Tab-separated table of C-alpha atoms in Angstrom:
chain	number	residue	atom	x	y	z
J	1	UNK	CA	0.000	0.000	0.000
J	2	UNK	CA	1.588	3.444	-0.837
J	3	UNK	CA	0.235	5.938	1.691
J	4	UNK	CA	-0.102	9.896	0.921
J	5	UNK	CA	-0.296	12.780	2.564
J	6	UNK	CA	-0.306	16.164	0.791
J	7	UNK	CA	-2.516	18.241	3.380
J	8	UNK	CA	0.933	19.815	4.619
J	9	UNK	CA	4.022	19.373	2.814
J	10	UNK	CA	4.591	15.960	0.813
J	11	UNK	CA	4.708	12.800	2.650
J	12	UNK	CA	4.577	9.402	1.112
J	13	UNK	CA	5.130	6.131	2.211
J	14	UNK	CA	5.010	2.622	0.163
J	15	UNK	CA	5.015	-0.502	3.044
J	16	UNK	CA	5.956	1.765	5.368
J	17	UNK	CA	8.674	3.389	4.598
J	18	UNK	CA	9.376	6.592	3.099
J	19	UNK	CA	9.708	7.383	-0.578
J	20	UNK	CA	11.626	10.718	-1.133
J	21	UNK	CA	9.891	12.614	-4.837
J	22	UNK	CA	11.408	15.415	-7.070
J	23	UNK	CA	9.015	18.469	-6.885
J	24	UNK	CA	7.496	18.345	-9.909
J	25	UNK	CA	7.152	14.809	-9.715
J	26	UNK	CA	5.124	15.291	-6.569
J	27	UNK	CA	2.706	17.764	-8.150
J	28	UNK	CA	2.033	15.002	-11.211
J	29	UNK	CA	1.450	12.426	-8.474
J	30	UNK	CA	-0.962	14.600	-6.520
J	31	UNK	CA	-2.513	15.884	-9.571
J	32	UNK	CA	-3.201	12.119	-10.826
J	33	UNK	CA	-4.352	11.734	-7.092
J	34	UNK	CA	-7.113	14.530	-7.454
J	35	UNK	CA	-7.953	15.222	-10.854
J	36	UNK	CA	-7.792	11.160	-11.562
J	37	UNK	CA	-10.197	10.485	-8.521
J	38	UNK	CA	-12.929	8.756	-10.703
J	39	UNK	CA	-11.867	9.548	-13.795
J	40	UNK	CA	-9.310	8.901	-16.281
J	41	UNK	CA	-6.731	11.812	-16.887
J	42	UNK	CA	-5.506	12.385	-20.669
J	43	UNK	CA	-1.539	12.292	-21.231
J	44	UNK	CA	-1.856	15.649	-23.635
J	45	UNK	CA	-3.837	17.609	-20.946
J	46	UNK	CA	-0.879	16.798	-18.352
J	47	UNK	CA	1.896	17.619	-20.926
J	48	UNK	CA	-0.258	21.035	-21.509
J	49	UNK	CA	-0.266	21.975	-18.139
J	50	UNK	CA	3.572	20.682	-16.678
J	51	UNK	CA	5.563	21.415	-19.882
J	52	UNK	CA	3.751	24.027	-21.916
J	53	UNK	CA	6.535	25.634	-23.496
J	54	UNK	CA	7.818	22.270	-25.242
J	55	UNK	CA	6.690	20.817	-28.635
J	56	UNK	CA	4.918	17.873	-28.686
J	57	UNK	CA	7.938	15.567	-28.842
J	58	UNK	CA	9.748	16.770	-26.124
J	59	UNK	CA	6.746	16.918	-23.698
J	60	UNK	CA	5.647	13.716	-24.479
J	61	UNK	CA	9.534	12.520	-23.442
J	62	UNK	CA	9.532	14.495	-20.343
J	63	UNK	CA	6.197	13.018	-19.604
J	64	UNK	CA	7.042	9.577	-19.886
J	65	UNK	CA	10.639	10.356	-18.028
J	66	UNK	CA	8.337	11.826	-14.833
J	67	UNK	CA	5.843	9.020	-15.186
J	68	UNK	CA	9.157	6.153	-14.572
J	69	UNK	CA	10.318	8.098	-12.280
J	70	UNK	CA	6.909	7.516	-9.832
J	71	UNK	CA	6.775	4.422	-10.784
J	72	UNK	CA	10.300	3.099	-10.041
J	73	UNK	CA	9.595	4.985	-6.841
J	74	UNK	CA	6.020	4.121	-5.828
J	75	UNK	CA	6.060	0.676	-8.101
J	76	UNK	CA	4.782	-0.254	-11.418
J	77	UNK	CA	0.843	-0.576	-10.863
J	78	UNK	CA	0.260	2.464	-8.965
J	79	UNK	CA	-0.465	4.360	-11.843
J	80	UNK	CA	-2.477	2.915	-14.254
J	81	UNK	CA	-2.347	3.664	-18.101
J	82	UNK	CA	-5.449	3.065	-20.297
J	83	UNK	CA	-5.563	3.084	-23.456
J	84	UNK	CA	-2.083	4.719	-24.429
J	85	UNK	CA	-3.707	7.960	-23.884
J	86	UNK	CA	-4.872	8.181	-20.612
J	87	UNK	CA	-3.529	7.808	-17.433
J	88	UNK	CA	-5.058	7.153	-13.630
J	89	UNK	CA	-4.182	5.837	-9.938
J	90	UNK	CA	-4.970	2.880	-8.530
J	91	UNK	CA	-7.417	3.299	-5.800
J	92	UNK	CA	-6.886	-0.045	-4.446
J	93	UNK	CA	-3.064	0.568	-3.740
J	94	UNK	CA	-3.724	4.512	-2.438
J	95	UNK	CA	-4.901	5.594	0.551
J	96	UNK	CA	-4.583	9.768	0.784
J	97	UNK	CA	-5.541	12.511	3.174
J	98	UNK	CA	-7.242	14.447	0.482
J	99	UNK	CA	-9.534	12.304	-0.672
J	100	UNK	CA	-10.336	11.369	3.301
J	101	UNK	CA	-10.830	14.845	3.491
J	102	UNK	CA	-13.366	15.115	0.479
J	103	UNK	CA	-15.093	12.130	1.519
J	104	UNK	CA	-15.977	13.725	5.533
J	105	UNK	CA	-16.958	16.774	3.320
J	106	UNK	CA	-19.337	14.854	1.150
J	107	UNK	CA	-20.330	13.266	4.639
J	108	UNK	CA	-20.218	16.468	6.562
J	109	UNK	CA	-18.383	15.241	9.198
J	110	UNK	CA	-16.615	18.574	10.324
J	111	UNK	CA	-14.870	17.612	12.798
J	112	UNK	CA	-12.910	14.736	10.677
J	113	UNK	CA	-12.230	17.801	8.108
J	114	UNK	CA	-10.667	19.893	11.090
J	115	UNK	CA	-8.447	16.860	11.625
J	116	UNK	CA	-7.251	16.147	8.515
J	117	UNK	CA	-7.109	19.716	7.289
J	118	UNK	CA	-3.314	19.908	9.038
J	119	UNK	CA	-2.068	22.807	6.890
J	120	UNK	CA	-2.248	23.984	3.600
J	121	UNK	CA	-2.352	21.278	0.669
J	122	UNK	CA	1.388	21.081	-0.606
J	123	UNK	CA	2.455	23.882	1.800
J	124	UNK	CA	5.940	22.838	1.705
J	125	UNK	CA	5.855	23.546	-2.342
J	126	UNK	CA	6.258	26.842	-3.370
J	127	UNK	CA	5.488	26.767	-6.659
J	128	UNK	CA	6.093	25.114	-10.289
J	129	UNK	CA	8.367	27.794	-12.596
J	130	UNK	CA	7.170	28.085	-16.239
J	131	UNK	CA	3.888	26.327	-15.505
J	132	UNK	CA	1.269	29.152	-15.044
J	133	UNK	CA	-1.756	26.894	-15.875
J	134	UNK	CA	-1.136	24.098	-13.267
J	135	UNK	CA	0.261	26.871	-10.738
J	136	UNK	CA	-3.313	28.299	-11.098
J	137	UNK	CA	-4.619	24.765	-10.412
J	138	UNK	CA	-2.415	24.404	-7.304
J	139	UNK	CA	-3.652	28.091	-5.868
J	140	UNK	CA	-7.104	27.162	-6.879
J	141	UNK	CA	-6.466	23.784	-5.279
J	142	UNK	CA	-5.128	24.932	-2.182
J	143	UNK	CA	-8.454	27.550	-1.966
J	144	UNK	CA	-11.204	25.098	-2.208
J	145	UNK	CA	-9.229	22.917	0.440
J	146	UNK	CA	-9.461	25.918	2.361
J	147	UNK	CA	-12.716	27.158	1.777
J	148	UNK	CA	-13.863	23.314	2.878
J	149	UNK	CA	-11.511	23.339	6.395
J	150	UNK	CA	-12.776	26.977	7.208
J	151	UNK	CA	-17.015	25.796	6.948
J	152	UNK	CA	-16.352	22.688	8.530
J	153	UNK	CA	-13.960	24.512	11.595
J	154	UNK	CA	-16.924	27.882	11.747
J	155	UNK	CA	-19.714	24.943	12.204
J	156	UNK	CA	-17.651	23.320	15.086
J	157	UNK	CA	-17.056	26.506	16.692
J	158	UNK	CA	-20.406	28.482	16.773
J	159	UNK	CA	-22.842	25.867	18.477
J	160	UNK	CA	-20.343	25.402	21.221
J	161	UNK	CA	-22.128	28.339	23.678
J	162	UNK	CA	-20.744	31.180	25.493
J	163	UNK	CA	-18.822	29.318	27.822
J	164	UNK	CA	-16.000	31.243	28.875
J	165	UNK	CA	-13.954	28.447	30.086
J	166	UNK	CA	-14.713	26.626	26.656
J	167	UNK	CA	-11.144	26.517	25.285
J	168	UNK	CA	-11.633	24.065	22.709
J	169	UNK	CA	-14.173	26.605	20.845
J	170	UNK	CA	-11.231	29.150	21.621
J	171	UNK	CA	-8.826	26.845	19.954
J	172	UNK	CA	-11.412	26.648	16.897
J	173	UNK	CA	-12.004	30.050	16.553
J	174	UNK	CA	-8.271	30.868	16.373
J	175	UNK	CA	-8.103	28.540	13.890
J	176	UNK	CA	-11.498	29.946	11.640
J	177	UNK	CA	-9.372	33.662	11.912
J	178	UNK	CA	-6.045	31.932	10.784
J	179	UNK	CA	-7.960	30.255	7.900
J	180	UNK	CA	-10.003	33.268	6.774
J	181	UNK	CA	-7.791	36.342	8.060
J	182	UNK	CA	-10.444	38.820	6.809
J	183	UNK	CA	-13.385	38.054	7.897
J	184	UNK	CA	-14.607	40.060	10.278
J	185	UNK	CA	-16.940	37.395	11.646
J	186	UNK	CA	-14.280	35.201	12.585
J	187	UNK	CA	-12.463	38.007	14.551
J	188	UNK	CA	-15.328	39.110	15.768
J	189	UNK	CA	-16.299	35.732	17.337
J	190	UNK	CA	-12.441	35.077	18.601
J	191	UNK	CA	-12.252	38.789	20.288
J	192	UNK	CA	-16.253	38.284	22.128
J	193	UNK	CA	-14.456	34.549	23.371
J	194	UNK	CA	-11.581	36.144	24.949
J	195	UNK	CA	-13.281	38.750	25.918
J	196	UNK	CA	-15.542	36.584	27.929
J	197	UNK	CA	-12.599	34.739	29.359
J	198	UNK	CA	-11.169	37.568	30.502
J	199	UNK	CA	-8.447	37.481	28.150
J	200	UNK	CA	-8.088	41.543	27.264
J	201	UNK	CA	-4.565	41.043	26.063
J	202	UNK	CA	-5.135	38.680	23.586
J	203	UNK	CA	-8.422	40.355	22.231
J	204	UNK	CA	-6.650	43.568	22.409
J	205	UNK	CA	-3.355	41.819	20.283
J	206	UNK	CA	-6.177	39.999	17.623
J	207	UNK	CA	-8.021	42.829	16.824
J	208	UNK	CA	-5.075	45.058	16.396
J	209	UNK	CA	-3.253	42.567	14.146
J	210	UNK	CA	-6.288	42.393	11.972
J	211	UNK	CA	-6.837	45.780	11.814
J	212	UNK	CA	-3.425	46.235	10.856
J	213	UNK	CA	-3.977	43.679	8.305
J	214	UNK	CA	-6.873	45.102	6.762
J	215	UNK	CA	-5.057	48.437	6.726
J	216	UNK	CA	-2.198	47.166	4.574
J	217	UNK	CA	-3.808	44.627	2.710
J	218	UNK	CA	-6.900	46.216	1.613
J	219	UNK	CA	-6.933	49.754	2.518
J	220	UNK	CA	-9.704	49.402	4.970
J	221	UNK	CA	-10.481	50.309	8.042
J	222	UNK	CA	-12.327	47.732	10.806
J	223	UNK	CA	-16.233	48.515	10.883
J	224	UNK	CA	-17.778	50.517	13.176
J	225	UNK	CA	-19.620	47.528	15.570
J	226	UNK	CA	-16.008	45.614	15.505
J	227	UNK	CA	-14.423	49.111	16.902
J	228	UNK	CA	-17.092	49.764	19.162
J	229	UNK	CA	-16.340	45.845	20.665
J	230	UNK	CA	-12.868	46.650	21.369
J	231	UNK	CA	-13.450	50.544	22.343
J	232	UNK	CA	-13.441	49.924	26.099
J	233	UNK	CA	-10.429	47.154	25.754
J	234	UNK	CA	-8.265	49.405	24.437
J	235	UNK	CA	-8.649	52.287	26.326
J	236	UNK	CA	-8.099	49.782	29.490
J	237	UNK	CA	-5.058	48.775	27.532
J	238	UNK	CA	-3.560	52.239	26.999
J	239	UNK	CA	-4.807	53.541	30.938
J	240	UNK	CA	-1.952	54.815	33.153
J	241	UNK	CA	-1.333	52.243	35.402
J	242	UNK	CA	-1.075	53.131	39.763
J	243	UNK	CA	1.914	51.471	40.935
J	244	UNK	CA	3.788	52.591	43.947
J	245	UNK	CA	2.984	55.240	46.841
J	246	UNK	CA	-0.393	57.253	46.629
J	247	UNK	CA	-0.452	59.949	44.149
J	248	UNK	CA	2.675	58.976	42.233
J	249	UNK	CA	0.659	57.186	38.723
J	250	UNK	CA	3.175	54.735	36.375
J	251	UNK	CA	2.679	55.666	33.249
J	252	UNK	CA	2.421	52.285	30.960
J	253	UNK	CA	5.093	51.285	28.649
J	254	UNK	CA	4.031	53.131	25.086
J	255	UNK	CA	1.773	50.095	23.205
J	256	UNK	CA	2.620	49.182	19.895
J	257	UNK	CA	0.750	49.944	17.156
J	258	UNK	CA	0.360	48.157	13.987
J	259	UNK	CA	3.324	46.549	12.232
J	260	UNK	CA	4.297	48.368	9.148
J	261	UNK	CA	3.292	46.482	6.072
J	262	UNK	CA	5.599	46.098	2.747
J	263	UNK	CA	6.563	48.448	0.841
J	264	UNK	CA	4.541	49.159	-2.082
């Protein structure tokens, strides 16, 4: 059995043990893996998409070169040709996080999505140079993976109550802001939970680094019910402090504001 796991960097593993994959060799596998599940993927539309500056001739060569090189490393029937002209995985001999994670989707089972949605799908891949159609797959990859963690990880977290001392729906709310860093609802829901647990520092630091965010990002400004959540927070934050003999007030060390964003 070879055993895959993309939802992070690349892991695979055939019997056990580890099987190390060139880059681009990785993507073809994982494309196969995803575009393949259920169907059949054509040899052209794969030389189109990982070699589209070479003619025919070479293409098909580089092609065949990548496809030897998975299967010397992941064995022979792994990946399946039909036909001459098209190419697929063999189910039987796969298992893969991604299509676990598809499959709780299609299920909704959120919280097995939360599980299995570790980090970002091929995170530890930066890119594929002179490729731009099958980069645009892997970004547009990569988002509907998201999009699919983030519903699953906002249903866990919003049916879990008020409960201040609730730090699992804490611990899923930090993770609905990390996945979608914009939305206000997802700030909004982590700053009311620490809020409510009496966490003013961290609710304080949140909203700040999204509104710093948004500034330098987008060129917007938080809305006004956000602001108005954090008004009294931050004016707590940025109080003089009484420390030492009766009249004498410390003044706080200066807060920070926002970090400055990138040049532009």
């Amino acid at each position: 059995m070879i055993a895959v796991r993309v939802l992070d960097g690349v892991e695979v593993r055939r019997e056990g043990a580890p099987v190390s994959l060139q880059p681009k060799r990785a993507v073809l596998f994982v494309y196969l893996l995803l575009e393949g599940r259920g169907r059949a993927v054509r040899r052209d539309e794969l030389v189109a998409l990982f070699w589209p500056d070479a003619d025919a001739d070479r293409g098909r060569n580089a092609l065949r070169q990548a496809l030897f090189g998975l299967r010397t490393a992941l064995g022979a029937p792994a990946i399946v040709a039909r036909g001459g002209a098209e190419l697929a995985v063999d189910a039987g001999l796969v298992t893969c996080d991604a299509w676990a994670l598809l499959d709780a989707v299609e299920g909704g089972a959120h919280a097995a999505v939360e599980r299995l949605y570790r980090r970002e799908l091929l995170a530890t891949i930066a890119g594929v140079p002179d490729a731009p159609e099958l980069e645009r797959w892997l970004e547009d990859t990569r988002a509907r993976f998201r999009r699919f963690a983030t519903v699953s990880i906002r249903m866990l977290a919003e049916p879990a109550g008020d409960d201040p001392a609730n730090a699992e729906r804490r611990r899923l709310l930090e993770r609905w802001h990390e996945l979608a860093p914009y939305d206000e609802s997802a700030i909004t829901a982590l700053v009311t939970a620490q809020l409510a647990a009496g966490d003013r520092t961290g609710a304080v630091d949140a909203y700040r680094r999204f509104a710093a965010r948004l500034r330098v990002d987008l060129e917007l400004e938080p809305s006004a019910a956000l602001q108005s959540l954090v008004r009294a927070p931050l004016a707590a934050a940025a109080a003089p402090v009484r420390d030492g003999p009766p009249g004498v007030i410390a003044r706080p060390a200066p807060v920070p504001g926002p970090a400055p964003g990138p040049a532009r």
